[in-house]
Amino acid sequence: MSPGPATRIPRPTGRGLAAPLCVLLACNGGVEGLQRQISERLQQGLTSTDKKRPEEPDRLPPELVLNKLRLYVDCVGATRVPLYDAYRDGAAAFAGRTRALPAEIPPEALDECGKAEREGPLLKPPLPALEQAAAAYSDNSRLFAATIDAVREDMSHKASSIEEDGENSPIYNNFSDAYRGWDEARRALEEQIAVRQGRLDAAVLAEIEARAGAGLEWHTRNVIIQAKPYVRCIGDHDEFTAGVCEAFHTAFSAAYAEFRAAYESDPQAAAAVFWLPQFADSLAEYAAAADRLSQAIRDGKARSGEISAVVQEYNDAVHDGETVNFARLR
């Protein structure tokens, strides 16, 4: 999506952030307090009930397990773009390239991770390694959001240490350390998701093919599966290095062409599938954005923010894909 539409996230529910993160880290000992909390939680994870809750073998329907994974996917989807964009803006401010404040992290985005942390362990099957990675990511996201608030607060004053001292500002080390902690936690959580999701996606495709053949339903599921590797890859790179992701984009483009052929071959059947036209439109927007980004990277003309825009388009397509229901054609 172009930088206009935002990632879809529900209104805050349950616990929210304390008044703007304890008034810029004044509670619980500031950044150090949050860092201690994270260390304590990680230590608890090493000595918790994980051994008593082993991961169950693949005995449950893939859709049931994917429903649990969706909580964690939504957590990363809601937070990854705003946190990474805020990092880039903050880093540019410390380097003296901008005086613009990083955008505030929406509390409701962080609440998506709180929801996953609360509700995920209640759903089957037990996935302790994934649940622990999600808790670490949630904590590190809150910590990084707090340091971004500190950057915003400093830059809002006429005498800004960031503008005057750059990377010598007393805020810089907290900012850079919190970003590294968040990025490492993000990679760990995404790896936990990817390992399970890849296996489950293959099982769902096999079940659809056995029941209905490799037709419209199969291509609808497959095309969004094929989009994931490209989005994950560009999320780990910037506009200068994302060219290494091109093979993933090529694979998606082939899957997208097959989906469009299946979708357009029987318009009446496609229209009968609940929410499929909306998904097709959303997917077309993602494909166009990904094509533009891919071309810009090849031409050496990609700009900051274009990767985030593609990720946002992908998140919208995923949400629409989850709403599609083929029950009327079965």
Coordinates of C-alpha atoms in Angstrom, one line a residue, residues 51-194:
K51 CA 9.5 -29.5 29.8
K52 CA 6.0 -30.3 31.2
R53 CA 4.4 -28.9 28.0
P54 CA 6.2 -30.5 25.1
E55 CA 5.1 -29.6 21.7
E56 CA 2.5 -32.0 20.4
P57 CA 3.2 -33.9 17.2
D58 CA 1.3 -33.0 14.1
R59 CA -2.0 -34.5 15.2
L60 CA -4.2 -31.5 15.0
P61 CA -5.8 -30.1 11.9
P62 CA -3.4 -27.7 10.2
E63 CA -6.1 -24.9 10.1
L64 CA -6.4 -25.1 13.9
V65 CA -2.7 -24.7 14.4
L66 CA -2.6 -21.9 11.8
N67 CA -5.3 -20.1 13.8
K68 CA -2.9 -20.0 16.8
L69 CA 0.0 -18.9 14.6
R70 CA -2.1 -16.1 13.3
L71 CA -1.9 -14.3 16.6
Y72 CA 1.9 -14.1 16.4
V73 CA 1.8 -13.2 12.7
D74 CA -0.5 -10.3 13.5
C75 CA 1.8 -9.2 16.3
V76 CA 4.8 -9.0 14.0
G77 CA 2.7 -7.5 11.2
A78 CA 1.3 -4.7 13.4
T79 CA 4.7 -3.7 15.0
R80 CA 7.4 -4.4 12.4
V81 CA 6.7 -1.5 10.0
P82 CA 6.2 1.3 12.6
L83 CA 9.2 0.2 14.7
Y84 CA 11.5 -0.1 11.8
D85 CA 10.4 3.2 10.3
A86 CA 10.9 4.9 13.7
Y87 CA 14.4 3.3 13.9
R88 CA 15.4 4.7 10.5
D89 CA 14.1 8.2 11.4
G90 CA 15.8 8.1 14.7
A91 CA 19.1 6.9 13.2
A92 CA 18.9 9.7 10.7
A93 CA 18.3 12.2 13.5
F94 CA 21.4 11.0 15.4
A95 CA 23.4 11.2 12.2
G96 CA 22.3 14.8 11.7
R97 CA 20.4 14.1 8.4
T98 CA 17.0 15.2 9.7
R99 CA 15.3 17.3 12.4
A100 CA 12.0 15.5 12.0
L101 CA 10.8 13.5 15.0
P102 CA 10.3 9.7 14.5
A103 CA 6.6 8.8 14.5
E104 CA 5.1 7.7 17.7
I105 CA 4.5 3.9 17.9
P106 CA 0.7 3.3 18.1
P107 CA -0.1 1.7 21.4
E108 CA -2.7 -0.5 19.7
A109 CA 0.1 -2.0 17.6
L110 CA 2.0 -3.1 20.7
D111 CA -1.3 -4.4 22.1
E112 CA -1.4 -6.9 19.3
C113 CA 1.7 -8.5 20.8
G114 CA 0.1 -8.4 24.3
K115 CA -2.9 -10.2 22.9
A116 CA -0.7 -12.9 21.3
E117 CA 1.2 -13.2 24.6
R118 CA -2.0 -13.6 26.6
E119 CA -4.2 -15.7 24.3
G120 CA -1.6 -17.8 22.5
P121 CA -0.8 -20.2 25.4
L122 CA -4.5 -20.8 25.8
L123 CA -4.8 -22.3 22.3
K124 CA -3.8 -25.8 21.2
P125 CA -1.3 -27.1 20.6
P126 CA 1.3 -26.1 23.3
L127 CA 4.2 -24.4 21.5
P128 CA 6.4 -23.3 24.3
A129 CA 9.4 -22.2 22.2
L130 CA 7.2 -20.0 20.0
E131 CA 5.3 -18.6 23.0
Q132 CA 8.6 -17.7 24.7
A133 CA 9.9 -16.1 21.6
A134 CA 6.7 -14.0 21.4
A135 CA 7.1 -12.9 25.0
A136 CA 10.7 -11.8 24.4
Y137 CA 9.6 -10.0 21.2
S138 CA 6.7 -8.2 23.0
D139 CA 9.1 -7.1 25.8
N140 CA 11.7 -5.9 23.4
S141 CA 9.1 -4.1 21.3
R142 CA 7.9 -2.2 24.4
L143 CA 11.5 -1.3 25.3
F144 CA 12.3 0.0 21.9
A145 CA 9.1 2.0 21.7
A146 CA 10.0 3.6 25.0
T147 CA 13.4 4.7 23.7
I148 CA 11.7 6.1 20.6
D149 CA 9.5 8.1 23.0
A150 CA 12.7 9.4 24.7
V151 CA 14.1 10.4 21.3
R152 CA 10.9 12.3 20.5
E153 CA 10.9 14.0 23.8
D154 CA 14.5 15.1 23.5
M155 CA 14.0 16.4 19.9
S156 CA 10.9 18.4 20.9
H157 CA 13.0 20.7 23.1
K158 CA 14.8 23.7 21.8
A159 CA 18.0 22.5 23.5
S160 CA 18.1 19.0 22.0
S161 CA 21.0 16.8 22.9
I162 CA 20.4 14.7 19.8
E163 CA 20.6 17.7 17.5
E164 CA 23.6 19.2 19.3
D165 CA 25.6 16.0 20.1
G166 CA 24.3 13.4 17.6
E167 CA 25.6 9.9 18.4
N168 CA 27.4 11.4 21.5
S169 CA 24.0 12.2 23.0
P170 CA 23.3 10.2 26.2
I171 CA 20.2 8.8 24.6
Y172 CA 22.1 7.2 21.7
N173 CA 23.3 4.0 23.3
N174 CA 19.9 3.2 24.8
F175 CA 18.4 3.7 21.4
S176 CA 20.8 1.6 19.4
D177 CA 20.9 -1.2 22.0
A178 CA 17.1 -1.3 22.2
Y179 CA 16.9 -1.5 18.4
R180 CA 19.4 -4.4 18.3
G181 CA 17.5 -6.3 21.0
W182 CA 14.2 -5.7 19.2
D183 CA 15.7 -6.8 15.8
E184 CA 17.2 -10.0 17.3
A185 CA 13.9 -10.8 19.0
R186 CA 12.0 -10.2 15.8
R187 CA 14.2 -12.5 13.8
A188 CA 13.9 -15.2 16.5
L189 CA 10.1 -15.0 16.5
E190 CA 9.8 -14.9 12.7
E191 CA 12.0 -18.0 12.6
Q192 CA 9.7 -19.8 15.0
I193 CA 6.7 -18.8 13.0
A194 CA 8.3 -19.8 9.6

